[in-house]
Coordinates of C-alpha atoms in Angstrom, one line a residue:
X1 CA 25.9 14.6 -3.3
X2 CA 26.4 13.3 -6.8
X3 CA 29.4 11.1 -7.4
X4 CA 29.7 8.7 -10.2
X5 CA 31.0 5.4 -8.8
X6 CA 29.6 3.2 -11.6
X7 CA 32.0 1.2 -13.8
X8 CA 31.4 -1.1 -16.7
X9 CA 30.2 -4.0 -14.5
X10 CA 27.7 -1.8 -12.6
X11 CA 26.2 -0.5 -15.9
X12 CA 26.1 -4.1 -17.2
X13 CA 24.2 -5.3 -14.1
X14 CA 21.7 -2.5 -14.4
X15 CA 21.2 -3.1 -18.1
X16 CA 20.8 -6.9 -17.5
X17 CA 18.1 -6.2 -14.8
X18 CA 16.1 -3.9 -17.0
X19 CA 16.5 -6.3 -20.0
X20 CA 15.3 -9.3 -17.9
X21 CA 12.2 -7.5 -16.8
X22 CA 11.4 -6.4 -20.3
X23 CA 12.0 -9.9 -21.7
X24 CA 9.6 -11.4 -19.2
X25 CA 7.0 -8.8 -20.2
X26 CA 7.6 -9.6 -23.9
X27 CA 7.4 -13.3 -23.3
X28 CA 4.0 -13.1 -21.5
X29 CA 2.8 -10.6 -24.1
X30 CA 3.3 -12.9 -27.0
X31 CA 3.0 -16.4 -25.5
X32 CA -0.1 -18.5 -25.1
X33 CA -3.3 -16.5 -25.9
X34 CA -1.3 -13.3 -26.5
X35 CA -3.5 -11.3 -24.1
X36 CA -6.6 -11.4 -26.3
X37 CA -8.9 -10.7 -23.4
X38 CA -8.9 -8.3 -20.5
X39 CA -9.4 -11.3 -18.2
X40 CA -5.9 -12.6 -19.2
X41 CA -4.3 -9.1 -19.1
X42 CA -5.7 -8.0 -15.8
X43 CA -6.3 -11.2 -13.8
X44 CA -3.8 -13.7 -15.4
X45 CA -6.7 -16.1 -16.2
X46 CA -7.2 -16.7 -12.4
X47 CA -4.9 -19.8 -12.4
X48 CA -1.6 -18.6 -10.9
X49 CA 0.5 -20.3 -8.2
X50 CA 0.7 -19.2 -4.6
X51 CA 4.4 -18.3 -4.5
X52 CA 4.5 -15.6 -7.1
X53 CA 1.3 -14.0 -5.9
X54 CA 2.5 -14.0 -2.2
X55 CA 5.8 -12.4 -3.2
X56 CA 4.1 -9.9 -5.5
X57 CA 1.8 -8.8 -2.6
X58 CA 4.9 -7.8 -0.7
X59 CA 6.5 -6.1 -3.7
X60 CA 3.4 -4.0 -4.5
X61 CA 4.0 -1.2 -2.0
X62 CA 7.2 -2.1 -0.2
X63 CA 9.5 -0.9 -2.9
X64 CA 12.2 1.7 -3.0
X65 CA 10.2 3.7 -0.3
X66 CA 10.8 0.8 2.1
X67 CA 14.5 0.5 1.4
X68 CA 15.3 4.3 1.6
X69 CA 12.6 5.4 4.1
X70 CA 12.8 2.6 6.7
X71 CA 16.6 2.5 6.8
X72 CA 16.8 6.3 7.4
X73 CA 13.9 6.1 9.9
X74 CA 15.9 3.7 12.1
X75 CA 19.1 5.7 11.7
X76 CA 17.7 9.1 12.7
X77 CA 14.7 8.2 14.9
X78 CA 15.4 4.7 16.3
X79 CA 14.0 1.3 15.9
X80 CA 10.5 1.9 17.4
X81 CA 9.1 1.8 13.8
X82 CA 9.8 -2.0 13.6
X83 CA 6.7 -2.6 15.7
X84 CA 4.6 -1.9 12.7
X85 CA 5.4 -5.4 11.5
X86 CA 3.4 -6.9 14.4
X87 CA 0.4 -4.8 13.3
X88 CA 0.6 -6.5 9.9
X89 CA 0.4 -9.9 11.5
X90 CA -2.6 -8.9 13.6
X91 CA -4.4 -7.5 10.6
X92 CA -3.7 -10.4 8.2
X93 CA -6.5 -12.8 9.6
X94 CA -9.0 -9.9 9.5
X95 CA -8.2 -9.3 5.8
X96 CA -8.2 -13.1 5.0
X97 CA -11.4 -14.2 6.7
X98 CA -13.6 -11.0 6.9
X99 CA -13.0 -9.0 3.7
X100 CA -11.4 -11.2 1.1
X101 CA -14.3 -13.8 0.9
X102 CA -16.7 -11.1 -0.2
X103 CA -14.6 -10.1 -3.2
X104 CA -13.8 -13.7 -4.1
X105 CA -17.5 -14.7 -4.1
X106 CA -18.4 -11.8 -6.5
X107 CA -15.4 -12.4 -8.9
X108 CA -15.5 -8.8 -10.2
X109 CA -12.6 -7.1 -12.0
X110 CA -12.9 -3.9 -10.0
X111 CA -13.4 -3.8 -6.2
X112 CA -15.6 -0.8 -6.6
X113 CA -18.2 -2.8 -8.5
X114 CA -19.0 -4.2 -5.1
X115 CA -20.0 -0.8 -3.8
X116 CA -22.6 -0.4 -6.6
X117 CA -24.1 -3.8 -5.8
X118 CA -24.2 -2.9 -2.1
X119 CA -25.1 0.8 -2.2
X120 CA -25.5 2.3 -5.7
X121 CA -23.6 3.8 -8.6
X122 CA -22.7 7.1 -7.0
X123 CA -20.6 5.7 -4.2
X124 CA -18.9 3.4 -6.7
X125 CA -17.8 6.3 -8.8
X126 CA -16.8 8.4 -5.8
X127 CA -14.7 5.6 -4.3
X128 CA -13.0 4.7 -7.5
X129 CA -12.0 8.3 -8.1
X130 CA -10.7 8.5 -4.5
X131 CA -8.6 5.3 -5.2
X132 CA -7.3 6.8 -8.4
X133 CA -6.2 10.0 -6.5
X134 CA -4.5 7.8 -3.8
X135 CA -2.5 5.7 -6.3
X136 CA -1.5 8.6 -8.5
X137 CA 0.0 10.5 -5.6
X138 CA 1.7 7.4 -4.1
X139 CA 3.3 6.3 -7.4
X140 CA 4.6 9.8 -8.0
X141 CA 6.7 9.2 -4.8
X142 CA 7.6 5.7 -5.8
X143 CA 9.0 7.0 -9.1
X144 CA 10.9 9.8 -7.3
X145 CA 12.6 7.5 -4.8
X146 CA 14.9 5.6 -7.2
X147 CA 15.8 8.9 -8.9
X148 CA 17.5 9.9 -5.7
X149 CA 19.6 6.8 -5.8
X150 CA 20.5 7.1 -9.5
X151 CA 21.5 10.7 -9.0
X152 CA 23.6 9.8 -6.0
X153 CA 25.6 6.8 -7.3
X154 CA 25.7 7.5 -11.1
X155 CA 26.1 11.3 -11.1
X156 CA 23.0 11.7 -13.3
X157 CA 21.0 14.8 -12.8
X158 CA 17.7 14.1 -10.9
X159 CA 15.7 15.3 -13.9
X160 CA 17.4 12.7 -16.1
X161 CA 17.1 10.0 -13.4
X162 CA 13.3 10.5 -13.2
X163 CA 13.0 10.4 -16.9
X164 CA 15.1 7.2 -17.2
X165 CA 13.2 5.3 -14.5
X166 CA 9.8 6.7 -15.5
X167 CA 10.0 5.9 -19.2
X168 CA 11.3 2.4 -18.6
X169 CA 8.6 1.7 -16.1
X170 CA 5.9 3.1 -18.5
X171 CA 7.1 0.9 -21.3
X172 CA 7.2 -2.2 -19.2
X173 CA 3.9 -1.7 -17.5
X174 CA 2.2 -1.1 -20.8
X175 CA 3.8 -4.1 -22.4
X176 CA 3.3 -6.7 -19.6
X177 CA 0.0 -8.0 -18.2
X178 CA -0.6 -9.4 -14.7
X179 CA 1.4 -12.6 -15.5
X180 CA 4.4 -10.5 -16.3
X181 CA 4.0 -8.4 -13.2
X182 CA 3.8 -11.5 -10.9
X183 CA 6.9 -13.2 -12.3
X184 CA 9.0 -10.1 -12.6
X185 CA 8.2 -9.4 -9.0
X186 CA 10.0 -12.7 -8.0
X187 CA 13.2 -11.4 -9.7
X188 CA 12.8 -7.9 -8.4
X189 CA 12.1 -9.0 -4.8
X190 CA 15.4 -11.0 -4.8
X191 CA 17.2 -7.8 -5.9
X192 CA 15.5 -5.8 -3.2
X193 CA 16.7 -8.3 -0.5
X194 CA 20.1 -8.2 -2.1
X195 CA 20.4 -4.4 -1.9
X196 CA 19.5 -4.6 1.8
X197 CA 21.8 -7.5 2.7
X198 CA 24.7 -5.7 0.9
X199 CA 24.4 -2.8 3.4
X200 CA 24.2 -5.2 6.4
X201 CA 27.1 -7.3 5.4
X202 CA 29.4 -4.3 4.5
X203 CA 28.6 -2.5 7.7
X204 CA 29.3 -5.6 9.8
X205 CA 32.6 -6.1 8.1
X206 CA 33.6 -2.4 8.7
X207 CA 32.6 -2.7 12.4
X208 CA 34.4 -6.0 12.9
X209 CA 31.3 -8.1 13.6
X210 CA 27.5 -8.3 13.2
X211 CA 26.9 -7.9 17.0
X212 CA 28.7 -4.5 16.9
X213 CA 25.8 -3.1 15.0
X214 CA 23.4 -3.6 17.9
X215 CA 26.0 -2.7 20.6
X216 CA 26.7 0.7 19.1
X217 CA 23.0 1.3 18.3
X218 CA 22.2 0.6 21.9
X219 CA 24.8 3.1 23.1
X220 CA 23.4 5.7 20.7
X221 CA 19.8 5.2 21.9
X222 CA 18.6 3.6 18.7
X223 CA 17.1 0.5 20.3
X224 CA 14.1 2.5 21.7
X225 CA 11.2 0.0 21.9
X226 CA 9.7 1.3 25.1
X227 CA 7.4 4.1 24.0
X228 CA 3.9 3.1 25.2
X229 CA 2.6 6.6 25.4
X230 CA -1.1 7.2 24.7
X231 CA -0.4 10.8 23.5
X232 CA -1.5 11.0 19.9
X233 CA 0.9 13.8 19.2
X234 CA 3.9 11.6 19.7
X235 CA 5.1 10.4 16.3
X236 CA 5.7 6.7 16.9
X237 CA 4.5 4.7 19.9
X238 CA 3.4 1.1 20.3
X239 CA -0.3 2.2 20.1
X240 CA 0.1 4.4 17.1
X241 CA 2.1 1.8 15.2
X242 CA -0.1 -1.2 16.1
X243 CA -3.5 0.5 15.5
X244 CA -2.4 2.9 12.8
X245 CA -0.4 0.2 11.1
X246 CA -3.2 -2.3 11.2
X247 CA -5.7 0.1 9.7
X248 CA -3.2 1.1 7.0
X249 CA -2.5 -2.6 6.3
X250 CA -6.2 -3.3 5.9
X251 CA -6.7 -0.3 3.6
X252 CA -4.0 -1.8 1.4
X253 CA -4.4 -5.6 1.6
X254 CA -8.2 -5.9 2.3
X255 CA -9.9 -3.5 0.0
X256 CA -7.3 -1.8 -2.3
X257 CA -7.8 -2.6 -5.9
X258 CA -4.1 -3.3 -6.6
X259 CA -3.8 -6.0 -3.9
X260 CA -7.3 -7.5 -4.3
X261 CA -6.7 -7.8 -8.1
X262 CA -3.6 -9.9 -7.3
X263 CA -5.4 -12.0 -4.8
X264 CA -8.0 -12.8 -7.5
X265 CA -5.4 -14.3 -9.8
X266 CA -5.6 -17.7 -8.1
X267 CA -8.3 -20.3 -8.5
X268 CA -9.9 -20.7 -5.1
X269 CA -10.5 -18.7 -1.9
X270 CA -8.4 -21.0 0.2
X271 CA -5.4 -20.5 -2.2
X272 CA -6.0 -16.7 -2.1
X273 CA -5.9 -16.7 1.7
X274 CA -2.7 -18.7 1.7
X275 CA -1.2 -16.1 -0.6
X276 CA -2.0 -13.4 1.9
X277 CA -0.7 -15.5 4.9
X278 CA 2.6 -16.3 3.1
X279 CA 3.2 -12.7 2.1
X280 CA 3.5 -11.7 5.7
X281 CA 6.8 -13.5 6.5
X282 CA 8.3 -12.1 3.3
X283 CA 7.1 -8.6 4.3
X284 CA 8.4 -9.1 7.8
X285 CA 11.8 -10.3 6.7
X286 CA 12.3 -7.4 4.4
X287 CA 11.1 -4.9 7.1
X288 CA 13.4 -6.2 9.8
X289 CA 16.3 -6.5 7.4
X290 CA 15.9 -2.9 6.3
X291 CA 15.6 -1.7 9.9
X292 CA 18.9 -3.6 10.6
X293 CA 20.6 -1.9 7.6
X294 CA 19.7 1.5 9.1
X295 CA 21.3 0.6 12.4
X296 CA 24.4 -0.7 10.6
X297 CA 24.8 2.6 8.8
X298 CA 24.3 4.5 12.1
X299 CA 27.0 2.4 13.7
X300 CA 29.4 3.2 10.9
X301 CA 28.6 7.0 10.9
X302 CA 28.0 7.4 14.7
X303 CA 30.9 10.0 14.9
X304 CA 30.4 11.7 11.6
X305 CA 26.8 12.0 10.4
X306 CA 26.7 12.7 6.7
X307 CA 23.6 14.9 7.0
X308 CA 25.2 17.3 9.5
X309 CA 28.5 17.1 7.6
X310 CA 26.6 18.3 4.5
X311 CA 27.5 15.2 2.5
X312 CA 23.8 14.6 1.8
X313 CA 20.9 17.1 1.6
X314 CA 18.1 14.8 2.8
X315 CA 17.8 11.7 5.0
X316 CA 16.5 9.7 2.0
X317 CA 20.0 10.0 0.5
X318 CA 21.6 8.1 3.4
X319 CA 21.6 4.6 1.9
X320 CA 22.9 5.6 -1.5
X321 CA 25.5 7.7 0.2
X322 CA 26.7 4.7 2.1
X323 CA 26.9 2.7 -1.1
X324 CA 29.0 5.5 -2.7
X325 CA 31.2 5.8 0.4
X326 CA 31.8 2.1 1.3
X327 CA 31.6 0.2 -2.1
X328 CA 33.4 2.5 -4.5
X329 CA 36.3 0.0 -4.6
X330 CA 34.2 -3.1 -5.3
X331 CA 33.1 -3.5 -8.9
X332 CA 29.5 -4.5 -9.5
X333 CA 28.1 -4.0 -6.0
X334 CA 26.8 -0.4 -6.6
X335 CA 25.1 -1.6 -9.8
X336 CA 23.5 -4.5 -7.9
X337 CA 22.2 -2.1 -5.2
X338 CA 20.8 0.3 -7.7
X339 CA 19.2 -2.6 -9.6
X340 CA 17.4 -3.6 -6.4
X341 CA 16.1 0.0 -5.9
X342 CA 15.1 0.2 -9.5
X343 CA 13.5 -3.2 -9.7
X344 CA 11.4 -2.5 -6.6
X345 CA 9.9 0.6 -8.1
X346 CA 9.5 -1.1 -11.4
X347 CA 7.2 -3.7 -9.9
X348 CA 5.2 -1.2 -8.0
X349 CA 4.6 1.1 -11.0
X350 CA 3.7 -1.8 -13.3
X351 CA 1.2 -3.1 -10.8
X352 CA -0.3 0.3 -10.2
X353 CA -0.7 0.9 -14.0
X354 CA -2.3 -2.4 -14.4
X355 CA -4.8 -1.8 -11.5
X356 CA -5.6 1.7 -12.5
X357 CA -6.2 0.6 -16.1
X358 CA -8.7 -2.0 -14.7
X359 CA -10.5 0.7 -12.7
X360 CA -10.6 3.1 -15.7
X361 CA -12.0 0.6 -18.2
X362 CA -14.4 -1.0 -15.7
X363 CA -15.6 1.9 -13.7
X364 CA -15.4 4.8 -16.1
X365 CA -15.2 3.7 -19.8
X366 CA -17.4 0.7 -19.4
X367 CA -20.2 2.8 -17.7
X368 CA -20.3 5.7 -20.1
X369 CA -19.4 4.1 -23.4
X370 CA -20.2 1.0 -25.4
X371 CA -16.9 -0.6 -26.5
X372 CA -16.5 -3.6 -28.7
X373 CA -14.8 -6.5 -26.8
X374 CA -12.0 -6.7 -29.3
X375 CA -11.0 -3.1 -28.5
X376 CA -10.9 -3.5 -24.8
X377 CA -7.3 -5.0 -24.5
X378 CA -5.9 -2.2 -26.6
X379 CA -7.8 0.5 -24.6
X380 CA -6.5 -1.1 -21.3
X381 CA -2.9 -0.9 -22.5
X382 CA -3.4 2.7 -23.6
X383 CA -4.8 3.6 -20.2
X384 CA -1.8 1.9 -18.5
X385 CA 0.6 3.9 -20.6
X386 CA -1.2 7.1 -19.8
X387 CA -1.0 6.5 -16.1
X388 CA 2.7 5.8 -16.4
X389 CA 3.4 9.1 -18.1
X390 CA 1.2 10.9 -15.5
X391 CA 3.3 9.3 -12.7
X392 CA 6.3 10.7 -14.5
X393 CA 5.0 14.2 -14.3
X394 CA 4.1 13.9 -10.6
X395 CA 7.5 12.6 -9.6
X396 CA 8.9 16.0 -10.1
X397 CA 6.7 17.3 -7.3
X398 CA 7.5 14.5 -4.8
X399 CA 10.6 16.2 -3.4
X400 CA 8.4 18.8 -1.8
X401 CA 6.5 16.2 0.4
X402 CA 9.4 15.6 2.9
X403 CA 10.8 12.2 3.6
X404 CA 9.5 9.5 1.2
X405 CA 8.5 7.1 3.9
X406 CA 6.3 9.5 5.9
X407 CA 5.0 11.1 2.7
X408 CA 3.8 7.7 1.4
X409 CA 2.2 6.6 4.7
X410 CA 0.6 10.0 5.0
X411 CA -1.1 9.7 1.6
X412 CA -2.3 6.1 2.4
X413 CA -3.6 7.2 5.8
X414 CA -5.4 10.2 4.4
X415 CA -7.1 8.3 1.6
X416 CA -6.9 4.6 2.7
X417 CA -8.6 5.0 6.1
X418 CA -11.8 6.6 4.7
X419 CA -12.0 4.1 1.9
X420 CA -11.7 1.2 4.3
X421 CA -14.5 2.8 6.3
X422 CA -16.8 2.7 3.3
X423 CA -16.2 -1.0 2.5
X424 CA -16.6 -1.8 6.2
X425 CA -20.0 0.0 6.3
X426 CA -21.1 -2.1 3.3
X427 CA -19.8 -5.5 4.4
X428 CA -20.5 -5.3 8.2
X429 CA -23.9 -3.6 8.3
X430 CA -27.2 -3.9 6.6
X431 CA -28.5 -0.5 7.7
X432 CA -25.8 1.7 6.0
X433 CA -27.2 3.6 2.9
X434 CA -25.6 5.1 -0.2
X435 CA -26.2 8.6 1.2
X436 CA -24.6 7.8 4.5
X437 CA -21.6 6.2 2.9
X438 CA -21.1 9.0 0.5
X439 CA -21.3 11.8 3.1
X440 CA -19.0 9.8 5.4
X441 CA -16.4 9.3 2.6
X442 CA -16.4 12.9 1.5
X443 CA -16.3 14.5 5.0
X444 CA -13.8 11.9 6.1
X445 CA -11.5 12.7 3.2
X446 CA -11.8 16.4 3.9
X447 CA -10.8 15.8 7.5
X448 CA -7.8 13.5 6.9
X449 CA -6.5 15.7 4.1
X450 CA -6.8 18.8 6.3
X451 CA -4.9 17.0 9.1
X452 CA -2.2 15.8 6.7
X453 CA -1.6 18.9 4.5
X454 CA -3.7 21.7 6.0
X455 CA -0.9 23.6 7.7
X456 CA 2.6 23.7 9.1
X457 CA 3.6 20.7 11.3
X458 CA 6.2 20.7 14.0
X459 CA 9.7 19.8 12.8
X460 CA 10.7 16.2 13.6
X461 CA 13.2 15.8 16.4
X462 CA 16.1 13.5 15.6
X463 CA 18.0 11.4 18.1
X464 CA 21.5 12.7 19.1
X465 CA 24.0 12.9 16.2
X466 CA 27.7 13.7 16.1
X467 CA 30.3 15.2 13.8
X468 CA 33.2 14.7 16.2
X469 CA 34.8 12.1 14.0
X470 CA 34.6 14.2 10.8
X471 CA 37.8 15.7 9.1
X472 CA 37.0 19.1 10.5
X473 CA 36.3 19.9 14.1
X474 CA 32.8 18.6 15.0
X475 CA 30.5 18.3 18.0
X476 CA 27.7 16.3 19.4
X477 CA 24.3 17.6 18.3
X478 CA 21.4 17.4 20.7
X479 CA 18.1 18.2 19.1
X480 CA 15.5 20.0 21.2
X481 CA 11.8 19.9 20.4
X482 CA 10.0 23.1 19.4
X483 CA 7.1 24.4 21.5
X484 CA 4.1 22.3 20.5
X485 CA 1.7 25.1 21.5
X486 CA 2.9 27.1 18.5
X487 CA 1.0 24.7 16.2
X488 CA -2.6 23.8 15.8
X489 CA -3.4 20.6 17.6
X490 CA -4.6 18.5 14.6
X491 CA -1.3 19.4 12.8
X492 CA 0.6 17.9 15.8
X493 CA -1.2 14.5 15.7
X494 CA 1.0 11.7 14.5
X495 CA 0.5 10.8 10.8
X496 CA 0.1 7.2 12.0
X497 CA -3.3 8.2 13.6
X498 CA -4.6 9.7 10.3
X499 CA -5.8 6.4 8.9
X500 CA -7.7 5.2 12.1
X501 CA -9.2 8.7 12.4
X502 CA -10.5 8.6 8.8
X503 CA -11.8 5.0 9.2
X504 CA -13.7 5.8 12.5
X505 CA -15.0 9.1 11.0
X506 CA -16.6 7.4 8.0
X507 CA -18.1 4.5 10.0
X508 CA -19.6 6.9 12.7
X509 CA -20.8 9.6 10.3
X510 CA -22.0 7.1 7.7
X511 CA -24.0 5.2 10.4
X512 CA -25.5 8.4 11.8
X513 CA -26.6 9.8 8.4
X514 CA -28.1 6.4 7.4
X515 CA -30.1 6.4 10.6
X516 CA -31.3 10.0 10.3
X517 CA -32.2 9.9 6.6
X518 CA -33.8 6.6 5.6
X519 CA -33.1 5.5 2.1
X520 CA -34.1 2.5 0.2
X521 CA -31.5 -0.2 -0.1
X522 CA -30.7 -1.8 -3.5
X523 CA -32.5 -5.1 -2.6
X524 CA -35.6 -3.1 -1.6
X525 CA -35.6 -1.1 -4.8
X526 CA -35.4 -4.5 -6.6
X527 CA -38.4 -5.8 -4.7
X528 CA -36.5 -8.5 -2.7
X529 CA -37.3 -8.9 1.0
X530 CA -33.7 -9.8 2.0
X531 CA -30.2 -8.6 1.0
X532 CA -27.9 -10.9 -0.9
X533 CA -25.7 -12.6 1.7
X534 CA -22.8 -12.6 -0.8
X535 CA -22.4 -8.9 -0.2
X536 CA -21.6 -9.2 3.5
X537 CA -18.7 -10.5 5.6
X538 CA -19.0 -14.2 6.4
X539 CA -20.3 -14.0 10.0
X540 CA -23.1 -11.5 9.0
X541 CA -23.8 -13.5 5.7
X542 CA -24.4 -16.6 7.8
X543 CA -27.0 -14.8 10.0
X544 CA -28.7 -13.4 6.9
X545 CA -29.0 -16.9 5.4
X546 CA -30.4 -18.2 8.6
X547 CA -33.0 -15.4 8.8
X548 CA -33.9 -15.9 5.1
X549 CA -34.4 -19.7 5.8
X550 CA -36.5 -18.9 8.9
X551 CA -38.7 -16.6 7.0
X552 CA -39.1 -19.1 4.2
X553 CA -40.1 -21.8 6.8
X554 CA -42.6 -19.4 8.3
X555 CA -44.2 -18.6 5.0
X556 CA -44.4 -22.3 4.1
X557 CA -46.0 -23.0 7.5
X558 CA -48.6 -20.3 6.9
X559 CA -49.3 -21.7 3.5
X560 CA -49.8 -25.2 5.0
X561 CA -52.1 -23.9 7.7
X562 CA -54.1 -21.9 5.1
X563 CA -54.4 -25.0 2.9
X564 CA -55.4 -27.2 5.8
X565 CA -58.2 -24.8 7.0
X566 CA -59.4 -24.5 3.4
X567 CA -59.5 -28.2 2.9
X568 CA -61.4 -28.7 6.2
X569 CA -64.0 -26.2 5.2
X570 CA -64.5 -27.9 1.8
X571 CA -64.9 -31.2 3.5
X572 CA -67.6 -29.8 5.8

């Protein structure tokens, strides 16, 4: 499906969107201090307002993947997935009050500097390399997603679409620092909401009322919120979405470099926590709106599914197909829709390039080389450019990963869960050692990657679809599930359980190895009797401070008693 519905107004809107993002990047590049330091380029001088940071937190990962993936998810599999938004609310206070204070007290550029302070240099390097793998794979998909849209509504070949999006993203992410990223996210987030609202409004007009969307969705079995099964092989249930969604959220918003770096751009911990709290309603609104857009498209195509009718070749093309089909007669709307998809990916790619550049200069170059401070900003921009070009190369492989939504969540589950486990071992225990954390991370990654990509998985079973209303003679399609016994059990486990599995594996294995093979902790190697409370989550840090004060009082009491006995002997 590649039909050019763009006219002059559509191209003008697209060009204006790209120009606005670039202008903002140029403005922050040459205004003020002109990014003379890495502190300004990577952390925006730590003096930003709450609103742009809160919106930017949402835009980081909820980009074109959200718009394309969630809408098609609700169309073909029902609205059960919307429950994941509740898991985000449950996980937000955990990220705010248990993880974030640790990073904010340390004020480090890279989150993986924490791991060296808590464990040692080896686990820091291992974790930063793991994060780099995670972000490179994810952003290849992010770059691929808008290429689907451009191919669908402009008629451009997918190869050209990927090149257009990739090169513009690379140029912008190299040019703009964190200030540019934050403020362009405001514009780009508005365009994301605009793209979703266009779908909802047009489908409601076609159906004759907004309420018809939910009436028809109910008749088609799309309002399926009642799956409370404990079976881990069922793709989406309340338990898998709440638990898996919470662990995935924490792996992104509690310890991920991209998000923590943004949370560090404000002046105080309280303001940073407010940013995280305010990002949830923005994220929730976008999630529910995108789910509703999927139901709206289902209500329109309930009698003639475009996938079965061979109008599209994958479910990720559903939303752009609707734009082509419904809006070809309205000048400018297709351009606004594509601008929303494009802008969403632009913000994600630029943030990823910025974060990966920070990790590269701090965790790799800074450890192995001595670089003059005046060269650091230029090396950081060079690293950001290199990552953008690398994302471009990987985007051509993304089409082999299946649906973009499941592919993205699978990658984050396979990598994010084990990484969250390592940080949790460090912040919530005093017994975990570098050896235990390292073995836990490596084996946990091996297990989750094996579960995710180790073998054939059962085909997904869609809800009933129909082609009865198509131009040719159609029928109602009932999909039957294949025999699950034909597949290895771990390959049948829902991708939503991958992240909790990796998290629990790292915590359990890391604890066991730490208990079996005793290893000196960093504070013991430094000759200090107690660990630094700043390295631990606030409840544990408070207990450590109490213990240190108690030991200090005991020592002072012993000294007073010793001095008293000594003085009495001298007097005798």
